[in-house]
PDB file of C-alpha atoms in Angstrom:
ATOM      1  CA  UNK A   1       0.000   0.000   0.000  1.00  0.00           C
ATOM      2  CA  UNK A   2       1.392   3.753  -1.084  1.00  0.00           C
ATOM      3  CA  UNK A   3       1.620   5.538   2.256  1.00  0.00           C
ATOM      4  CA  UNK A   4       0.110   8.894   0.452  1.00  0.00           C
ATOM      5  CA  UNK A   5      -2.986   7.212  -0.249  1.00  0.00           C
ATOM      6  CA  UNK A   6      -3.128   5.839   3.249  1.00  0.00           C
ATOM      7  CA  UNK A   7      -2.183   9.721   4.938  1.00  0.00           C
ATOM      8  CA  UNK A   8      -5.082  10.560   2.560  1.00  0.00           C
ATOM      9  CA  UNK A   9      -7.261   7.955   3.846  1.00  0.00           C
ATOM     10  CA  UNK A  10      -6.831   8.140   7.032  1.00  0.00           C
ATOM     11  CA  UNK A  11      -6.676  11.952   8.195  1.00  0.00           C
ATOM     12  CA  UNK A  12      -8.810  12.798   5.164  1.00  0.00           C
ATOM     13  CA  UNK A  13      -6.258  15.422   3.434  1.00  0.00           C
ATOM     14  CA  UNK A  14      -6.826  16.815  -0.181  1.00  0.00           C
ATOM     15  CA  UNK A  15      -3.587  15.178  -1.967  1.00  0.00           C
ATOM     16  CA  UNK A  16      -1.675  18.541  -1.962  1.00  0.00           C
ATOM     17  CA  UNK A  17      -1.605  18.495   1.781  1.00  0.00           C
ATOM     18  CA  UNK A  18      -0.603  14.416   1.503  1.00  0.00           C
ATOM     19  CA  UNK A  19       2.281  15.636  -0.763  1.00  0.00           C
ATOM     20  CA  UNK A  20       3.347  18.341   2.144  1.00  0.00           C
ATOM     21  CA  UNK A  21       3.779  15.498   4.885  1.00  0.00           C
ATOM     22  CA  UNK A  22       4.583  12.117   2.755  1.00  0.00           C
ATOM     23  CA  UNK A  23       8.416  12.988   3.014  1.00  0.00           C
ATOM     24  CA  UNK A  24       8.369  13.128   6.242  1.00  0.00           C
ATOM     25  CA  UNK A  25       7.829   9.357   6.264  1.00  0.00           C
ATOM     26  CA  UNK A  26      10.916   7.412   6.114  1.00  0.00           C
ATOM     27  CA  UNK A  27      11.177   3.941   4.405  1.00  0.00           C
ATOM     28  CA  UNK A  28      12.603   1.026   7.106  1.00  0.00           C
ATOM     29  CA  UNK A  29      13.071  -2.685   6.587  1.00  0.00           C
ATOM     30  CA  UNK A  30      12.348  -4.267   9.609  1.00  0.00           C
ATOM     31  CA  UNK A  31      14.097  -8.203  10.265  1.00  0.00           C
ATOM     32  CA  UNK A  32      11.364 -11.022  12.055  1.00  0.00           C
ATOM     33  CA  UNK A  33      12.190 -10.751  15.509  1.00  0.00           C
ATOM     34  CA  UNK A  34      13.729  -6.943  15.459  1.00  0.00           C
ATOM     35  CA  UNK A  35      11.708  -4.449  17.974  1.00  0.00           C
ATOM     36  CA  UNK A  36      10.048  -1.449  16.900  1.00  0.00           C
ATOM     37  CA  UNK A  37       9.892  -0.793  20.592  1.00  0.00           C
ATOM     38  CA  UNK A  38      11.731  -2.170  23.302  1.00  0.00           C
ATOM     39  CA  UNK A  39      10.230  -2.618  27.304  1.00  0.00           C
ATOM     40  CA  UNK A  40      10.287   0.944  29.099  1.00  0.00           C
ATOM     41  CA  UNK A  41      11.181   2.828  25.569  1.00  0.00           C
ATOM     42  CA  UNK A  42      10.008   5.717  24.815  1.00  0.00           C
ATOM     43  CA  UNK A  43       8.127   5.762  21.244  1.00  0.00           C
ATOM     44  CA  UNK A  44       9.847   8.069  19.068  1.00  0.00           C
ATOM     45  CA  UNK A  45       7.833   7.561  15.760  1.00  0.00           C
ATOM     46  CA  UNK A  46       4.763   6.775  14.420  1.00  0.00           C
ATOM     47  CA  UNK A  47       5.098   4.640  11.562  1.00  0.00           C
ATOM     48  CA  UNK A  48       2.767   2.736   8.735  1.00  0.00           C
ATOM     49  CA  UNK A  49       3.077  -0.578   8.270  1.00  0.00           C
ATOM     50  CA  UNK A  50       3.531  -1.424   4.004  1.00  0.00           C
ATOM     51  CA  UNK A  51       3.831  -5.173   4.651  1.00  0.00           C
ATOM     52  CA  UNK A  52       4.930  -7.515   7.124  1.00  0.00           C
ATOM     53  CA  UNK A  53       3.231  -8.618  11.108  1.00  0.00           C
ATOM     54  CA  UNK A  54       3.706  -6.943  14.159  1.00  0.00           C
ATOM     55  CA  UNK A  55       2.683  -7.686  17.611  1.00  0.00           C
ATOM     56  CA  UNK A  56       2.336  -5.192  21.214  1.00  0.00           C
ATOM     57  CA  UNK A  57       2.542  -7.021  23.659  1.00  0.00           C
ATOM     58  CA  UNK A  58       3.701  -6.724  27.697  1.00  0.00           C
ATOM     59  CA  UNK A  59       5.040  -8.973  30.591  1.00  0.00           C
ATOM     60  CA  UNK A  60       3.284  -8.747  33.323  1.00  0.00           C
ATOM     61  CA  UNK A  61       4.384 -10.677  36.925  1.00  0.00           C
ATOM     62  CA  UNK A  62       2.769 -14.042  35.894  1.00  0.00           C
ATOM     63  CA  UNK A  63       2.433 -14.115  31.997  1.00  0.00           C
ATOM     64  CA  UNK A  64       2.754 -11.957  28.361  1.00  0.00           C
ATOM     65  CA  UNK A  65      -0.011 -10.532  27.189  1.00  0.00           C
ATOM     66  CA  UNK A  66      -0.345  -9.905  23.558  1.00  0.00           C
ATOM     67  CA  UNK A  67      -2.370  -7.067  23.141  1.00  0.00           C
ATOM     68  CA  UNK A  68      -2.557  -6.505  19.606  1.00  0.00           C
ATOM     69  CA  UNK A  69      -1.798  -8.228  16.289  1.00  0.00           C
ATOM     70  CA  UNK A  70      -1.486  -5.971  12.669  1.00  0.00           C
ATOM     71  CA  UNK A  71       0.082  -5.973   9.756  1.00  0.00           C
ATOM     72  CA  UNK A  72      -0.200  -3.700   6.294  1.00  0.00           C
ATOM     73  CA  UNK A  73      -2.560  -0.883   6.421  1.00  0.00           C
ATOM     74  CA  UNK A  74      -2.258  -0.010  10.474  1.00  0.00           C
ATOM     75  CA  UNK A  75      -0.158   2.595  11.984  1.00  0.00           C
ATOM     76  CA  UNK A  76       1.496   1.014  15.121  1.00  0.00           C
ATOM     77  CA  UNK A  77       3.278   3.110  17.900  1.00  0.00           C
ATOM     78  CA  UNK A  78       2.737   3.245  21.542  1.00  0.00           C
ATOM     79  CA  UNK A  79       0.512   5.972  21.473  1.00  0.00           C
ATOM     80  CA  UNK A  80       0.368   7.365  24.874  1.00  0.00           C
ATOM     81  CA  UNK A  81       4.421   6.893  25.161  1.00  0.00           C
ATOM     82  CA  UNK A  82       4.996   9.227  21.827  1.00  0.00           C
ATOM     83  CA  UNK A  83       2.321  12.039  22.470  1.00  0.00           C
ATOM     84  CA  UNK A  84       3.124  12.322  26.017  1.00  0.00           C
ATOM     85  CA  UNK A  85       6.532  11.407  25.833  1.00  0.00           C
ATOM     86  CA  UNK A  86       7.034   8.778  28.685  1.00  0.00           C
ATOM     87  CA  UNK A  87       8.036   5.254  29.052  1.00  0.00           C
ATOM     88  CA  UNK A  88       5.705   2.914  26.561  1.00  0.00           C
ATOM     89  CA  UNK A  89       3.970   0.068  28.641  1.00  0.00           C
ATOM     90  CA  UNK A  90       4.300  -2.014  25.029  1.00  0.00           C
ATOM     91  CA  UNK A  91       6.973  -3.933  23.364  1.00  0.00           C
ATOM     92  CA  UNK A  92       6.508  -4.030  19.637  1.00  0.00           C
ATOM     93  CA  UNK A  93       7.939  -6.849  17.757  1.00  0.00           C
ATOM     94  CA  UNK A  94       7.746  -7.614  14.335  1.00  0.00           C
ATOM     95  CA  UNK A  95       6.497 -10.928  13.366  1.00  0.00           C
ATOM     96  CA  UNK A  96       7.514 -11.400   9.794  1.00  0.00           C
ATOM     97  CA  UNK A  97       9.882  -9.573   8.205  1.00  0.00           C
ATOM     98  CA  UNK A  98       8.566  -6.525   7.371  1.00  0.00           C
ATOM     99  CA  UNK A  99       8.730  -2.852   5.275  1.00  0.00           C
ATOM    100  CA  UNK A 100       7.190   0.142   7.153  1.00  0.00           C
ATOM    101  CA  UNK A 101       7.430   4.256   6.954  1.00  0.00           C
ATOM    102  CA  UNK A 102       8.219   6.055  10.103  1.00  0.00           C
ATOM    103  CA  UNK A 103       7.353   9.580  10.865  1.00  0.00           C
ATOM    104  CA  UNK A 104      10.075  10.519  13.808  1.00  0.00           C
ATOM    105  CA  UNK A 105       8.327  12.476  16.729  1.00  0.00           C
ATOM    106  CA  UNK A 106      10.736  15.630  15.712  1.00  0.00           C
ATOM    107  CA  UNK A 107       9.016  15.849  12.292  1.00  0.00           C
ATOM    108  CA  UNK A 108       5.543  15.429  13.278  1.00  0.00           C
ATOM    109  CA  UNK A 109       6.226  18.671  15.763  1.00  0.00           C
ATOM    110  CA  UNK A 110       5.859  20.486  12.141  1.00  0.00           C
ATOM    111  CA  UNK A 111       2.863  18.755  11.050  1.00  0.00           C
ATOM    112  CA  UNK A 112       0.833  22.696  12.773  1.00  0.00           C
ATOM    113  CA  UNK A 113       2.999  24.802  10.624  1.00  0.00           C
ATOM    114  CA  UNK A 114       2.962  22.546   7.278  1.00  0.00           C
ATOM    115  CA  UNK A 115      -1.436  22.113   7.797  1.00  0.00           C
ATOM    116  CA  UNK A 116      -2.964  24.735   9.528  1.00  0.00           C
ATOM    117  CA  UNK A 117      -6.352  22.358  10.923  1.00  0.00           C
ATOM    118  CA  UNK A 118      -3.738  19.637  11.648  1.00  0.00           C
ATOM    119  CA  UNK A 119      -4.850  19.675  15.449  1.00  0.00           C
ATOM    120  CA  UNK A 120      -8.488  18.735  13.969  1.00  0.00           C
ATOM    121  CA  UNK A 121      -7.004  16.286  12.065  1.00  0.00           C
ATOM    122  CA  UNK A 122      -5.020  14.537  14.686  1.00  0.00           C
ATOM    123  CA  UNK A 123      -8.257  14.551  17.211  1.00  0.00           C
ATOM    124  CA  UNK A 124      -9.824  12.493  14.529  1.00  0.00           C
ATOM    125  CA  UNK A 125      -7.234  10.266  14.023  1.00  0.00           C
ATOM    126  CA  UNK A 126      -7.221   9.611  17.824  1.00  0.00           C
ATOM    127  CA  UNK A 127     -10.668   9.308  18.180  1.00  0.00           C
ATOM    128  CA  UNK A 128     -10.598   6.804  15.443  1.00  0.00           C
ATOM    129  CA  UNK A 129      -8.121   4.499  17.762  1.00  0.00           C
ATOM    130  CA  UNK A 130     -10.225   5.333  21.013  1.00  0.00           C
ATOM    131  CA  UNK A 131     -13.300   3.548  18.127  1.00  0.00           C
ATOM    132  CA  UNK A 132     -11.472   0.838  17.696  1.00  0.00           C
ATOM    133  CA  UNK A 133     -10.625   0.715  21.159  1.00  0.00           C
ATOM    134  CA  UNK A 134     -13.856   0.648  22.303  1.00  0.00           C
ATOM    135  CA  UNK A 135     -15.199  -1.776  19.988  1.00  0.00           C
ATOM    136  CA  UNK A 136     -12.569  -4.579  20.683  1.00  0.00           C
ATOM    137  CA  UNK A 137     -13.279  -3.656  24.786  1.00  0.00           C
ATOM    138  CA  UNK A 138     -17.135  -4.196  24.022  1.00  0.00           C
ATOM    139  CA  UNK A 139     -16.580  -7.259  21.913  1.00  0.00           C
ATOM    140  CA  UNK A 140     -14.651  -8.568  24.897  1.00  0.00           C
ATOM    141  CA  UNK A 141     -17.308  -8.320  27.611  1.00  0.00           C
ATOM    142  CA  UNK A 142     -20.223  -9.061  25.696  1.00  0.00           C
ATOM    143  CA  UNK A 143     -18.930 -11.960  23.061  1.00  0.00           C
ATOM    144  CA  UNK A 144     -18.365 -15.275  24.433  1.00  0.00           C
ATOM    145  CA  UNK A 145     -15.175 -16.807  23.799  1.00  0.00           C
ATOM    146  CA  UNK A 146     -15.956 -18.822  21.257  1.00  0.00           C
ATOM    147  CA  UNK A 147     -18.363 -15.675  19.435  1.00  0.00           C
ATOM    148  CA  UNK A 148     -14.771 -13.594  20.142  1.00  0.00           C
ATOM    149  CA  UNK A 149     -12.759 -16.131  17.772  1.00  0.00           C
ATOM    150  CA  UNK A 150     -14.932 -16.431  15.473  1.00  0.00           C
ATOM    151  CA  UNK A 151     -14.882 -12.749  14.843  1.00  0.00           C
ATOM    152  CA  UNK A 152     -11.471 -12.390  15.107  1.00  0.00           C
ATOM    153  CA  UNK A 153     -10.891 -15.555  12.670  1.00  0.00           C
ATOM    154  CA  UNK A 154     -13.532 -14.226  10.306  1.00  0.00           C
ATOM    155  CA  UNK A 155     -11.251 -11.029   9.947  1.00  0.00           C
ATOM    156  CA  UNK A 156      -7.833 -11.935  10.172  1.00  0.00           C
ATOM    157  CA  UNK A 157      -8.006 -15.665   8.744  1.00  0.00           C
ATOM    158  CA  UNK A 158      -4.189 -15.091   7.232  1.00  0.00           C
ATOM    159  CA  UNK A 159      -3.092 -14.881  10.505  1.00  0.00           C
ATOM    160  CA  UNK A 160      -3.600 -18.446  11.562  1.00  0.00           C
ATOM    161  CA  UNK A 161      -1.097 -19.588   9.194  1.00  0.00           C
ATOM    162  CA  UNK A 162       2.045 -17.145  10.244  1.00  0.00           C
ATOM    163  CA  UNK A 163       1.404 -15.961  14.074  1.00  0.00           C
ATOM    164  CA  UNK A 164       2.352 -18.705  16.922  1.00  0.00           C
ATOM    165  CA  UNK A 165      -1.304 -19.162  18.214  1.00  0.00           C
ATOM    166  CA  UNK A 166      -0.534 -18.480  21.800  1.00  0.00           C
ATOM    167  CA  UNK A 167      -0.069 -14.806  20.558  1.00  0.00           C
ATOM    168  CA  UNK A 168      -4.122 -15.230  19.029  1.00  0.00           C
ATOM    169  CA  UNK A 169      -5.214 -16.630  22.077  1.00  0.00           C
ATOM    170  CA  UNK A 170      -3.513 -14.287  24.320  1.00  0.00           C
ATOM    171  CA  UNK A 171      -5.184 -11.198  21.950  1.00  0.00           C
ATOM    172  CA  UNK A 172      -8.887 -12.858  22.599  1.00  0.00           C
ATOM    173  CA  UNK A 173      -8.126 -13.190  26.208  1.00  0.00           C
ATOM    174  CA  UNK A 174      -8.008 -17.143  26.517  1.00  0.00           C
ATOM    175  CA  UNK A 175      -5.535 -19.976  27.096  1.00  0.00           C
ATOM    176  CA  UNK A 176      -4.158 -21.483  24.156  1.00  0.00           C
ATOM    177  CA  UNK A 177      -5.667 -24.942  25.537  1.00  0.00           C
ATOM    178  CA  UNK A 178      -9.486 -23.018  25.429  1.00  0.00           C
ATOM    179  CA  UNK A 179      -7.920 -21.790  21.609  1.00  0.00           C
ATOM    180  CA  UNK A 180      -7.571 -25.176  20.477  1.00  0.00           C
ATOM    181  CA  UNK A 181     -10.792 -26.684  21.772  1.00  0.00           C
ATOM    182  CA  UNK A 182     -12.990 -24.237  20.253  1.00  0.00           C
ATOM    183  CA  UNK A 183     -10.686 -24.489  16.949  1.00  0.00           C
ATOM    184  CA  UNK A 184     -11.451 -28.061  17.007  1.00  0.00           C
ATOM    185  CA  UNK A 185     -15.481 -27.676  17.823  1.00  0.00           C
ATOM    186  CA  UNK A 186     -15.814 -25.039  15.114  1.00  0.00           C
ATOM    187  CA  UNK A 187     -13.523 -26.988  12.439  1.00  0.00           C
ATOM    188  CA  UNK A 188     -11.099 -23.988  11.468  1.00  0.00           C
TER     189      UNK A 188
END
């Protein structure tokens, strides 16, 4: 995916605007395994994700959590650690190997002077994550487990073949044991 059509997409920008910020995005190859962000980092970019699998997760006392799984077409940072510049809570590893384009948190300062209604922009854009948020917290307390899988399946079906399945299991808030049962009862 071109990452001017996805600036365009997401923060709704006429394509002279797009063609203002788009340089500010830098091309990265990222190695399977390599972290985007390391435990108690501070995020200092925002970047798109072209191709490739990443996964933000945390260790807590007892076990990992895997919070999130995404691949081409997301943005993945940890939000709260770049716009407030403190420690992240998430690691983010990638997956697969993988081709991204960072914006650096010194070149997004700009974005006000290069797009006068950026701060309208960049609401939206946040309010689009607190959605999404909101959605996947709603799904979780009022799916079932096995109604949360099949959701999840039904939308990210590639990702059964190329993420460990603990990682899925941990991201829909089960064991990998409860995983495989319901797996088995549903035939996927």
């Amino acid at each position: 995916m071109n990452i001017e059509a996805q600036l365009q997409q997401v923060f709704d920008l006429p394509p002279q605007q797009v063609r203002k910020i788009s340089p500010y995005f830098v091309e990265e190859q990222m190695a399977k395994g390599m972290f985007f962000l390391g435990q108690g980092q501070r995020a200092d970019r925002l970047s798109f994700v072209a191709s490739g699998l990443f996964r933000v997760f945390a260790q807590t006392e007892s076990k990992e959590v895997t919070q999130w799984i995404g691949g081409s077409g997301y943005f993945i940072t940890d939000l709260s650690s770049f716009l407030f510049d403190q420690p992240g809570r998430w690691q983010i590893q990638a997956l697969t190997d993988a081709k991204i384009f960072s914006l650096y948190k010194d070149d997004y300062k700009h974005f006000e002077a290069l797009i006068p209604e950026w701060n309208v922009l960049e609401k939206r854009f946040i309010a689009k994550c607190f959605m999404i948020l909101e959605k996947r917290v709603f799904d979780f307390i009022s799916l079932s487990a096995e109604e949360r899988y099949l959701h999840y399946f039904e939308q990210h079906k590639a990702y059964f073949n190329q993420v460990p399945l603990q990682y899925i299991a941990s991201v829909l808030g089960m064991t990998p044991e409860t995983l495989s049962r319901i797996r088995s009862k549903v035939g996927s």
